[in-house]
mmCIF file of C-alpha atoms in Angstrom:
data_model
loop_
_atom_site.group_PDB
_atom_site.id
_atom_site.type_symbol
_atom_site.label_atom_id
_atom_site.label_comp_id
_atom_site.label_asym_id
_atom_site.label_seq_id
_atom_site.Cartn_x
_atom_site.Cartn_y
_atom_site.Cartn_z
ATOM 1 C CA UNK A 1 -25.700 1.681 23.063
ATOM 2 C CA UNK A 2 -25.768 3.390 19.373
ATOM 3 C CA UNK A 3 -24.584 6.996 19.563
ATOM 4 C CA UNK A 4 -25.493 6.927 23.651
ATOM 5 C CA UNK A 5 -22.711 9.200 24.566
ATOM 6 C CA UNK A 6 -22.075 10.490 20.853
ATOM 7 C CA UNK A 7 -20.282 13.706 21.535
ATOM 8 C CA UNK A 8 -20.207 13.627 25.168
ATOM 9 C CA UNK A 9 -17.304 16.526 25.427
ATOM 10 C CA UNK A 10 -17.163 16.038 29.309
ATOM 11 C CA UNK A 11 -16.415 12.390 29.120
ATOM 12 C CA UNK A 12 -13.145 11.199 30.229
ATOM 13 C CA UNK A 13 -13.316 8.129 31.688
ATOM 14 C CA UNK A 14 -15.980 4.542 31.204
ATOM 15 C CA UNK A 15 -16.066 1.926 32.500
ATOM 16 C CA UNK A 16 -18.552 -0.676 30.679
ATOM 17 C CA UNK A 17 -20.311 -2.697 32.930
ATOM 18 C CA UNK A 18 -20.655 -6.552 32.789
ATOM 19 C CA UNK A 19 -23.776 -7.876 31.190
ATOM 20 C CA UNK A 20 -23.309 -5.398 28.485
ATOM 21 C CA UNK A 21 -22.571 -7.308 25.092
ATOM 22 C CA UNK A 22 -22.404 -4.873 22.607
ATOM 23 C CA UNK A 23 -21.669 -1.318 22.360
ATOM 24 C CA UNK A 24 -23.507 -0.010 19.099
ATOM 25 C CA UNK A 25 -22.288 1.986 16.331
ATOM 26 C CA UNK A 26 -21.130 5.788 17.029
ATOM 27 C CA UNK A 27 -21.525 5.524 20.975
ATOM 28 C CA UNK A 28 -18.686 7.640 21.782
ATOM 29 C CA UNK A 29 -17.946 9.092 18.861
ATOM 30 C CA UNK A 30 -16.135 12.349 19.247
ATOM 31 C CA UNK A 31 -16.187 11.845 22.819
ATOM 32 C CA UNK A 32 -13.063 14.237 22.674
ATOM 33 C CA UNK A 33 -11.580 14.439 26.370
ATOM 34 C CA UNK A 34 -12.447 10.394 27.083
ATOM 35 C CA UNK A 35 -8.949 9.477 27.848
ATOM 36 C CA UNK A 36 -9.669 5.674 29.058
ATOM 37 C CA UNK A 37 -11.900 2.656 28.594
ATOM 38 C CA UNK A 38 -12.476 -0.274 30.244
ATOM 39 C CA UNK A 39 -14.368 -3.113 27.960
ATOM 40 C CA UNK A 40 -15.816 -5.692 30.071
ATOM 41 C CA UNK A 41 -15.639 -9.575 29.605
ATOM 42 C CA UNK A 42 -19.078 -9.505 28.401
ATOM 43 C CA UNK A 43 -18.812 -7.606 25.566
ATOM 44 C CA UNK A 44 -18.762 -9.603 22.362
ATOM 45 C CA UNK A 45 -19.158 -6.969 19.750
ATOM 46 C CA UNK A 46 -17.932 -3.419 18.914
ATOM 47 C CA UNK A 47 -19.689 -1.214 16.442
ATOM 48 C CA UNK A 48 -18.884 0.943 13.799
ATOM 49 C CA UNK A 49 -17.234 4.432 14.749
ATOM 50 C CA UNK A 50 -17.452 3.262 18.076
ATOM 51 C CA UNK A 51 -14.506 5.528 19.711
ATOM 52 C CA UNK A 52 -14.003 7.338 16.279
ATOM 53 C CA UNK A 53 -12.405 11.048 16.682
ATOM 54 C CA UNK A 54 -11.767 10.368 20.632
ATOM 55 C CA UNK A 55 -8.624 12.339 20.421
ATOM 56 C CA UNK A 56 -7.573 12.246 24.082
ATOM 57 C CA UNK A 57 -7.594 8.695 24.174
ATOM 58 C CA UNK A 58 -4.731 7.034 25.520
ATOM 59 C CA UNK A 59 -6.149 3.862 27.533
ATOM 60 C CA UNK A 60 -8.088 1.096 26.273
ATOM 61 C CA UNK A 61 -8.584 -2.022 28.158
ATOM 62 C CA UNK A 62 -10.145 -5.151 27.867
ATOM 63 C CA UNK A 63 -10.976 -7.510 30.367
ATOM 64 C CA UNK A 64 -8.749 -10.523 30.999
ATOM 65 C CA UNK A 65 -11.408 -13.136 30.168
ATOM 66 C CA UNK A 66 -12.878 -10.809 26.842
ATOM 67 C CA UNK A 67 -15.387 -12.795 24.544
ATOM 68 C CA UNK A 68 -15.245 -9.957 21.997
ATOM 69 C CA UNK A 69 -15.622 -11.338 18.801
ATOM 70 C CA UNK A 70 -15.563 -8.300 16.229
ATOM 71 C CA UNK A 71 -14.472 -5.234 15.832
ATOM 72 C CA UNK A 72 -16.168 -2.288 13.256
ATOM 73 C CA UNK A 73 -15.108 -0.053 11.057
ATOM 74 C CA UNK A 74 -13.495 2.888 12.377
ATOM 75 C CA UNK A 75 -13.806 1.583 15.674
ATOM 76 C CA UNK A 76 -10.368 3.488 16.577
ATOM 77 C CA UNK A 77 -10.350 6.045 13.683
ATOM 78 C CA UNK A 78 -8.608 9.311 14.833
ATOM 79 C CA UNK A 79 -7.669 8.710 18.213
ATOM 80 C CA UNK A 80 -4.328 10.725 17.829
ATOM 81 C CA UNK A 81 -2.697 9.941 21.586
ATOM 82 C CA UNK A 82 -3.115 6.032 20.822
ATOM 83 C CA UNK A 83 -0.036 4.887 21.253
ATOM 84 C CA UNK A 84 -0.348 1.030 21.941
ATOM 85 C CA UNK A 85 -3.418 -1.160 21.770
ATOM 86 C CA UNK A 86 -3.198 -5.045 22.806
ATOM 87 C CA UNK A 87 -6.064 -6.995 21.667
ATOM 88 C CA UNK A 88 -7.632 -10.261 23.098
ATOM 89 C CA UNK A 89 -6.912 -13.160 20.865
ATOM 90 C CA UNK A 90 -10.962 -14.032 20.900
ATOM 91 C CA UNK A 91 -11.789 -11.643 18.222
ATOM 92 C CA UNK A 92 -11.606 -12.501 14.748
ATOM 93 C CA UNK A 93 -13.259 -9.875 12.816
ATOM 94 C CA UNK A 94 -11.459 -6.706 12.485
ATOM 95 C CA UNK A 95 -13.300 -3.718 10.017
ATOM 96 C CA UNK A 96 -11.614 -1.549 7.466
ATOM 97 C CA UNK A 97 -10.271 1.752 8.574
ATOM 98 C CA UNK A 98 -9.644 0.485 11.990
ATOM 99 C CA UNK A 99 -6.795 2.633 13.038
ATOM 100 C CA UNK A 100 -7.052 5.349 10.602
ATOM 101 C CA UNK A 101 -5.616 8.731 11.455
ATOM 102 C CA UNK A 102 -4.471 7.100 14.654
ATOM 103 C CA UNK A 103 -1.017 9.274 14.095
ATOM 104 C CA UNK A 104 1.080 8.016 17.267
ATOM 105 C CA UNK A 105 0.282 4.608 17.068
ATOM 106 C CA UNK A 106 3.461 2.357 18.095
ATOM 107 C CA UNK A 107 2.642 -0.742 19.080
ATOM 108 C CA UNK A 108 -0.532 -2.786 17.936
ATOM 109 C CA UNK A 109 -1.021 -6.413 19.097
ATOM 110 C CA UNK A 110 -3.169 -7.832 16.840
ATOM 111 C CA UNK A 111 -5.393 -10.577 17.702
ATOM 112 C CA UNK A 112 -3.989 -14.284 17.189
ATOM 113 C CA UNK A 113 -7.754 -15.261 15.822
ATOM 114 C CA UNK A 114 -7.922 -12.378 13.267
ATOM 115 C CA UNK A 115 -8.796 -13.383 9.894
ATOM 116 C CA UNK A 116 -7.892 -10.130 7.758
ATOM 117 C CA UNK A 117 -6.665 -6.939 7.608
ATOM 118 C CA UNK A 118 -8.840 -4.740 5.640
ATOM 119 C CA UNK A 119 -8.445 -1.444 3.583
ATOM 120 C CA UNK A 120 -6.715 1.306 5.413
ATOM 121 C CA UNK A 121 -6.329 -0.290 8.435
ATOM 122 C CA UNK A 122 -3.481 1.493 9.390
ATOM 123 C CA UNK A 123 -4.118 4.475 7.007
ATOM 124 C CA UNK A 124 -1.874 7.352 8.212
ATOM 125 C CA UNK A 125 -0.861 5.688 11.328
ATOM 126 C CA UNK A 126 2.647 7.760 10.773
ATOM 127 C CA UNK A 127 4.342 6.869 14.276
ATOM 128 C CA UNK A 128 3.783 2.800 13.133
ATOM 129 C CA UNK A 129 7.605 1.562 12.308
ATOM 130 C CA UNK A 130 6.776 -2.251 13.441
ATOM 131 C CA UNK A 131 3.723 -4.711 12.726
ATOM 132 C CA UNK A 132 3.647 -8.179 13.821
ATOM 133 C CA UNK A 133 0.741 -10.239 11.627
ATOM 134 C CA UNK A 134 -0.190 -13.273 13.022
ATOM 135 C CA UNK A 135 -1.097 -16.818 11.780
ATOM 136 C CA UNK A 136 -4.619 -16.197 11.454
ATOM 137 C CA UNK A 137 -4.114 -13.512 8.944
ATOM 138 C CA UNK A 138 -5.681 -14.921 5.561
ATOM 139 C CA UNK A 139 -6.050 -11.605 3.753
ATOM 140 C CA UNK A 140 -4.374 -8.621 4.157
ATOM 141 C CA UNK A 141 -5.737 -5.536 1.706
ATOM 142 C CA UNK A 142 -3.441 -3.628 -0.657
ATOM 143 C CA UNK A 143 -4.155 -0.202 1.364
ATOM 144 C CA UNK A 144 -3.816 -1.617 4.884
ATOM 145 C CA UNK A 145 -0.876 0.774 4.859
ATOM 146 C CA UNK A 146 -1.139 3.068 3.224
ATOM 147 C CA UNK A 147 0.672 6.820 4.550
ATOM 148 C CA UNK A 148 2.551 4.364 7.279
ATOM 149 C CA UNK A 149 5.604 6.674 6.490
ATOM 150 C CA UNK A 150 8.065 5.137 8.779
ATOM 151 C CA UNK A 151 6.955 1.299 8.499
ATOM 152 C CA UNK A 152 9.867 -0.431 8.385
ATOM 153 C CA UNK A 153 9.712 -3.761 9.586
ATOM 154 C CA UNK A 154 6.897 -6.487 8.747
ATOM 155 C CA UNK A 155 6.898 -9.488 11.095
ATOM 156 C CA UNK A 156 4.837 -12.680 9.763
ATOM 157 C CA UNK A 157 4.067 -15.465 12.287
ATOM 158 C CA UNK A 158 6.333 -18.629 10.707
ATOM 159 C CA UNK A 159 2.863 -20.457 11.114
ATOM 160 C CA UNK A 160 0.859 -18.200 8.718
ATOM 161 C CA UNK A 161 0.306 -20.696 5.543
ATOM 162 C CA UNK A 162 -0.586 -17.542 3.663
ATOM 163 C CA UNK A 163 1.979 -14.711 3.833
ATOM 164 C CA UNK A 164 6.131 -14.812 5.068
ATOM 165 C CA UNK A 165 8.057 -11.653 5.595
ATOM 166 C CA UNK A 166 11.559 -11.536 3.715
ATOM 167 C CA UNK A 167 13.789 -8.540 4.947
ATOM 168 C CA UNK A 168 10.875 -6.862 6.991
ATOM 169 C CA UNK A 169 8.826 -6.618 3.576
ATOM 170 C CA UNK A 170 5.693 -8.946 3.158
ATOM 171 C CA UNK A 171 5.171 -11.770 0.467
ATOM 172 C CA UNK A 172 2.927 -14.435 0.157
ATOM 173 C CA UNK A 173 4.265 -17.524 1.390
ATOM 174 C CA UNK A 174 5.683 -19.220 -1.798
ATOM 175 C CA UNK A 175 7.751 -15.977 -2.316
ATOM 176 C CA UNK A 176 6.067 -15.485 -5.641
ATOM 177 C CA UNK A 177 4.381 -11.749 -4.813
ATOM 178 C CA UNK A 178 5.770 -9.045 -3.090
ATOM 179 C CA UNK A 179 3.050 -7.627 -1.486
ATOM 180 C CA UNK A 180 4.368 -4.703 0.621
ATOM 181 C CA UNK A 181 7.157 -2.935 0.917
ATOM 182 C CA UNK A 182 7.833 -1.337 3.932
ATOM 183 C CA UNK A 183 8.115 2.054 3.079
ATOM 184 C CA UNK A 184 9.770 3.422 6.416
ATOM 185 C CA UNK A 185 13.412 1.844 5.390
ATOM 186 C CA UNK A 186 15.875 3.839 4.928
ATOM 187 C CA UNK A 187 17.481 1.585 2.083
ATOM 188 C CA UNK A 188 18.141 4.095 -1.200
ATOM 189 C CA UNK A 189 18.375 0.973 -3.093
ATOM 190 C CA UNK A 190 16.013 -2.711 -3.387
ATOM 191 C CA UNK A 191 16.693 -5.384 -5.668
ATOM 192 C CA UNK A 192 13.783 -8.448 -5.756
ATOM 193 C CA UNK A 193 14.437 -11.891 -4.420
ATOM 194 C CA UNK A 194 14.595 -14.441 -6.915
ATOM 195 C CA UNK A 195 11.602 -16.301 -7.582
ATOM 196 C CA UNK A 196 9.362 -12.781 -7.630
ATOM 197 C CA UNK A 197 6.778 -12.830 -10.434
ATOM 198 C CA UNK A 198 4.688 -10.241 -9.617
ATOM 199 C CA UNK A 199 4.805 -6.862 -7.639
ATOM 200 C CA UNK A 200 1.574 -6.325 -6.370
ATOM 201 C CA UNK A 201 -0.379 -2.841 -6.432
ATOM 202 C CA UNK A 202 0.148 -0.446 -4.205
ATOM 203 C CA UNK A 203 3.364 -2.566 -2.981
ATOM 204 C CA UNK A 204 6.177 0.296 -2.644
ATOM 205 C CA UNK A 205 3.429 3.298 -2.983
ATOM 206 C CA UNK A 206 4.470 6.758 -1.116
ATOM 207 C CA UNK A 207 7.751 5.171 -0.463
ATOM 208 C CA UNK A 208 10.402 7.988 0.140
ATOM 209 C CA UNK A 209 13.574 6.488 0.672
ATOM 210 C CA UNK A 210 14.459 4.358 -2.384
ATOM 211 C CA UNK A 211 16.489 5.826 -5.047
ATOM 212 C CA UNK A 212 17.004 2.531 -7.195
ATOM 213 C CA UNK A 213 15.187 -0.091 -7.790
ATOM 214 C CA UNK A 214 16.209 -3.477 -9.723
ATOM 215 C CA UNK A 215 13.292 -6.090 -10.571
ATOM 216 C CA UNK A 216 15.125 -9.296 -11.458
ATOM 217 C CA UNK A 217 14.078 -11.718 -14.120
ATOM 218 C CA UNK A 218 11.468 -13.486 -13.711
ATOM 219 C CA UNK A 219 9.297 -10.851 -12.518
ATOM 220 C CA UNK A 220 6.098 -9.889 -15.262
ATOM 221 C CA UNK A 221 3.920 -8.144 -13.709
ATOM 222 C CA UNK A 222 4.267 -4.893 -11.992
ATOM 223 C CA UNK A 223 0.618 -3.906 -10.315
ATOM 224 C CA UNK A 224 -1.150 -0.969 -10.609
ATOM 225 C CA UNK A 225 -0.082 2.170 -8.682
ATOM 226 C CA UNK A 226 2.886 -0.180 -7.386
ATOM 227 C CA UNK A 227 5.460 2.700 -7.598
ATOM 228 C CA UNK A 228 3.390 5.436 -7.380
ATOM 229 C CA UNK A 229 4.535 8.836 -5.581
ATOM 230 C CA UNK A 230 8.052 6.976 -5.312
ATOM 231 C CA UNK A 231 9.302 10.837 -5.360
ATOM 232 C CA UNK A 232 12.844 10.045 -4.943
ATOM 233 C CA UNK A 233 13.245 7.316 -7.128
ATOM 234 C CA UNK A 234 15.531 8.134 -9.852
ATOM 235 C CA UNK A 235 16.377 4.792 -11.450
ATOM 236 C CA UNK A 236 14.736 1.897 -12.549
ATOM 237 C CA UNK A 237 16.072 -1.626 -13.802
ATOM 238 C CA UNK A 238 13.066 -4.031 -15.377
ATOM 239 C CA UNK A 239 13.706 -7.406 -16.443
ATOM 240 C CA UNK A 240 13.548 -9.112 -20.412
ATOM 241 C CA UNK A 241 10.615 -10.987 -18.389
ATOM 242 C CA UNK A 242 8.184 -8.166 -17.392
ATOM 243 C CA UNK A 243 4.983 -8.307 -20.104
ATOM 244 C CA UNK A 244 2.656 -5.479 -18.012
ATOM 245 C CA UNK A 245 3.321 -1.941 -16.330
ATOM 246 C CA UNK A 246 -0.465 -1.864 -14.532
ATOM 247 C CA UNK A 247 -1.888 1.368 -14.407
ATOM 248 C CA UNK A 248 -0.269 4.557 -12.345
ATOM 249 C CA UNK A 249 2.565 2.008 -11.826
ATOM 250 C CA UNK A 250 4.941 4.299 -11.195
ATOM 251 C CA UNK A 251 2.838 7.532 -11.424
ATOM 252 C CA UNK A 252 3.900 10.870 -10.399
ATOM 253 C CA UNK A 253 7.338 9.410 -9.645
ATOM 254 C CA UNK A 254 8.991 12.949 -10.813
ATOM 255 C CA UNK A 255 12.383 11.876 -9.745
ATOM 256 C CA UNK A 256 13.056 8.984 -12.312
ATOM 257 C CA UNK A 257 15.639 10.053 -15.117
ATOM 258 C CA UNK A 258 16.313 6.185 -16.480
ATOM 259 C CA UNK A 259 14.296 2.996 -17.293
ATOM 260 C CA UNK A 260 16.125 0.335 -18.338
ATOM 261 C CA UNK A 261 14.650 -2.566 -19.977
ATOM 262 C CA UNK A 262 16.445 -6.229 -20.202
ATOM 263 C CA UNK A 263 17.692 -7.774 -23.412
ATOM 264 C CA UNK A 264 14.874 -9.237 -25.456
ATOM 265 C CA UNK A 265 12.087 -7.129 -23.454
ATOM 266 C CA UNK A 266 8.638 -9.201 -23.814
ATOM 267 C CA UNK A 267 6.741 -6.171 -22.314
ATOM 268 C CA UNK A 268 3.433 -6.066 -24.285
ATOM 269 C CA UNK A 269 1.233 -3.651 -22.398
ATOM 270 C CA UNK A 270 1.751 -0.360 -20.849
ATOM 271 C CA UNK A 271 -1.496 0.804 -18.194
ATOM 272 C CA UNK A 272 -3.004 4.093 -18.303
ATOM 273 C CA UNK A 273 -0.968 6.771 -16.844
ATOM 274 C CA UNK A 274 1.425 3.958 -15.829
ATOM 275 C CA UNK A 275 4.291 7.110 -16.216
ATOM 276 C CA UNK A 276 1.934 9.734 -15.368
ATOM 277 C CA UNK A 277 3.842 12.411 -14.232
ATOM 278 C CA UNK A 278 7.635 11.442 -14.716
ATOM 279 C CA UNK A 279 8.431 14.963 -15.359
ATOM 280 C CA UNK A 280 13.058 14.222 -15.597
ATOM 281 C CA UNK A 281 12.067 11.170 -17.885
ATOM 282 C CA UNK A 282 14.185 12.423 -20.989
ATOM 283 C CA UNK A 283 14.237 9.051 -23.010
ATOM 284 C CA UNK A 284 12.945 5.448 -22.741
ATOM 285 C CA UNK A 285 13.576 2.301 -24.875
ATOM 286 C CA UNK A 286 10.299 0.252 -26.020
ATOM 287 C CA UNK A 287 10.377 -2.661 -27.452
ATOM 288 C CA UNK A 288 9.384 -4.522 -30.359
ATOM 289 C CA UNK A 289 6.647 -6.710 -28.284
ATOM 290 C CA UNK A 290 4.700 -4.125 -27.046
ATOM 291 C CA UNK A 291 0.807 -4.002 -28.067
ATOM 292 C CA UNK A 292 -0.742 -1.739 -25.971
ATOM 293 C CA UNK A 293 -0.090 1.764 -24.412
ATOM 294 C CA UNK A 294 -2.566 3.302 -22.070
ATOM 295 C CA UNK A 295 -4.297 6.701 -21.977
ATOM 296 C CA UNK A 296 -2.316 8.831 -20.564
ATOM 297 C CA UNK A 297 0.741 6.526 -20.033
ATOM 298 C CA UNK A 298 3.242 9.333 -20.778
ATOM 299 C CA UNK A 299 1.292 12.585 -19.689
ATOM 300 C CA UNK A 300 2.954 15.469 -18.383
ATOM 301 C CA UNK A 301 6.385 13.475 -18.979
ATOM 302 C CA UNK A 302 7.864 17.253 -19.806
ATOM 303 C CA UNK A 303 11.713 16.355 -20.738
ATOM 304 C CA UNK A 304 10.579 13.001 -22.657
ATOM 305 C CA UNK A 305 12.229 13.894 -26.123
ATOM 306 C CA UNK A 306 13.360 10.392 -27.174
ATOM 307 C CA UNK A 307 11.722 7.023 -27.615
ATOM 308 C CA UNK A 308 13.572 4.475 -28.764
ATOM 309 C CA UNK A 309 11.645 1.762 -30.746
ATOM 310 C CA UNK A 310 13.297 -1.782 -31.576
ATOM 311 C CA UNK A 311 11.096 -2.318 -34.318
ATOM 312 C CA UNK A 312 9.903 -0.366 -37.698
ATOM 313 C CA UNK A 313 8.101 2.355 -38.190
ATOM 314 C CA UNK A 314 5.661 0.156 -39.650
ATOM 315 C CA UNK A 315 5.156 -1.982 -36.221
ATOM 316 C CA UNK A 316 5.367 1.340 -34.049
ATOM 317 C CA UNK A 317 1.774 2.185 -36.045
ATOM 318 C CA UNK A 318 0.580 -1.132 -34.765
ATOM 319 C CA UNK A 319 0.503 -0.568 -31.473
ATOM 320 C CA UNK A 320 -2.223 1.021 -30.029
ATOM 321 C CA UNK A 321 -1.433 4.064 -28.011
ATOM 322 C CA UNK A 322 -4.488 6.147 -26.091
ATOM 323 C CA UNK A 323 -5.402 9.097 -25.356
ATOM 324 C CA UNK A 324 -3.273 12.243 -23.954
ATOM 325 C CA UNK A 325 -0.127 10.935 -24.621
ATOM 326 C CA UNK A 326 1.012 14.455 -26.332
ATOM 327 C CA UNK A 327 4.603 14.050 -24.931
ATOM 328 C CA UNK A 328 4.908 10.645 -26.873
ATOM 329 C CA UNK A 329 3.130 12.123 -29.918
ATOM 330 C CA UNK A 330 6.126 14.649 -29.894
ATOM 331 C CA UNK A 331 9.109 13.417 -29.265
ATOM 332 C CA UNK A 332 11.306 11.815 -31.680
ATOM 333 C CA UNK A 333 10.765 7.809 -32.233
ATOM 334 C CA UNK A 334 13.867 6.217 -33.022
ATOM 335 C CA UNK A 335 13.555 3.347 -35.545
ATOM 336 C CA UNK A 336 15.261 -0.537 -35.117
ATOM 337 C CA UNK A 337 17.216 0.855 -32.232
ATOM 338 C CA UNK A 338 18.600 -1.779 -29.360
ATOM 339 C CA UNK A 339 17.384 -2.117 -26.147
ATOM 340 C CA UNK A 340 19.396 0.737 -23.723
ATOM 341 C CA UNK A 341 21.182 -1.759 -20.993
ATOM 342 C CA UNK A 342 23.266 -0.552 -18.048
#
């Protein structure tokens, strides 16, 4: 059944008959007045694109006795009047880009044998405020996610040996990584659990709400593009603890007007364009243990006039700063100053 009723514009309902076991790549894509399916028992596989761009599609329903085993990619990509989808618990492969562009998507029951959730599952699915992962989750991608604008609430099964939600925000299941933050909450302010080491990338990306955010000690490594397009975010605590800023870590984040380091900062590296785009960031304290700044870490950081440096001026030219970093390059370095703490 590859591409059998590809573009069908007449289509609006199917039935899939038994006997059938898999229904090929692109066989209804753009099918864009089907407004219900009915999947058969038989039916063990679906392929890529399979319902992609079906934009009238409100229905789909599986038999009660489904043996479907996998889903492909894209299988429900831009099917805008989704609004709930309840899988059977048989299947257990689930492809990336599942439910992209899928913009009133509420309610997803994900299936209790699925193994991951893989990049941009839930890209752009806008309507999404509440996901439920179940046990069988091993692996969820950093860009599952991504532009889910009013997720608010994660919900991990209290079986899942890999992952545990704290707060409605996802971790893995010692508590050591914060691996999401739901970005939907309408919190201005987030402080870390204790017992956080590491913010993972991508983990608070696009979120609009926050204001403030506090990492507590402990915590050493913030991922790349963890913060990034954080537009409201105006003020940031890091711990003495943190030794990396990965790369576009809190990019484009034109909002932030203070960084405040701990007492005895061991931060050692700064990623490339880790501040990319922090146009209010007037003034930052480094200090004495950093090694490494990235190209581009301070581009287009317009107001940045002040850096103050706890070490020499000898130790500032140790450190090994990259490319187009002209607002660095220009402002004034202060010499043996203290670490700025609030």
């Amino acid at each position: 059944m590859y591409y059998m009723f590809s573009g069908c514009s007449a289509l609006t309902e199917m039935v899939i008959p038994d006997k059938v076991e898999t229904i090929g790549a692109n066989a209804f894509n753009n099918c864009v007045l089907l407004a219900k399916i009915y999947i058969s028992n038989s039916v063990t596989a679906l392929g890529n694109q399979v319902l992609r761009g079906c934009k009238a599609l409100e229905v789909v329903t599986f038999g009660e006795q489904s043996a479907l085993i996998s889903v492909g990619d894209y299988a429900f990509a831009d099917c805008q009047k989704l609004t709930a989808l309840v899988m059977p618990d048989t299947v257990e492969t689930l492809g990336a880009n599942l439910f992209r562009g899928c913009i009133s998507l509420v309610n997803v029951e994900i299936s209790a044998s699925a193994t991951s959730m893989e990049d941009n599952f839930f890209y752009g699915c806008a309507s999404l405020e509440v996901v439920n992962i179940p046990a069988s989750v091993g692996s969820v991608s950093d860009s599952a996610f991504n532009g889910c604008v009013k997720l608010a609430n994660i919900i991990v099964d209290a079986n899942n040996t890999n992952y545990k939600s704290i707060g409605g925000n996802l971790y893995t299941k010692d508590g050591t990584v914060l691996v999401l933050y739901a970005v939907g909450k309408t919190d201005s302010s987030f402080v870390t659990p204790a017992g956080v080491v590491e913010i993972s990338s991508k983990a608070f990306g696009g979120c609009n709400g926050l204001k403030e955010i506090v990492l507590s000690e402990g915590v050493f490594i913030i991922g790349d593009n963890a913060f990034k397009d954080c537009k409201k975010l105006t003020k940031v605590v890091l711990p003495s603890s943190l030794t990396v800023i990965g790369e576009k870590a809190f990019y484009n984040c034109s909002a932030i007007t203070s960084i405040t380091f701990g007492e005895d900062s061991q931060l050692a590296t700064i990623g490339n364009s880790a501040f990319r785009g922090c146009s209010n960031l007037a003034e930052i304290t480094l200090s004495v243990t950093l090694e490494n700044i990235g190209d581009q870490a301070f581009y287009n950081c317009k107001k940045l006039t002040d850096v103050y440096y706890e070490g020499t001026e000898e130790q500032w030219g140790a450190i090994v700063i990259g490319e187009n970093n002209g607002p660095l390059e220009k402002a004034t370095i202060h010499y043996n100053a203290t670490m700025l703490n609030e």
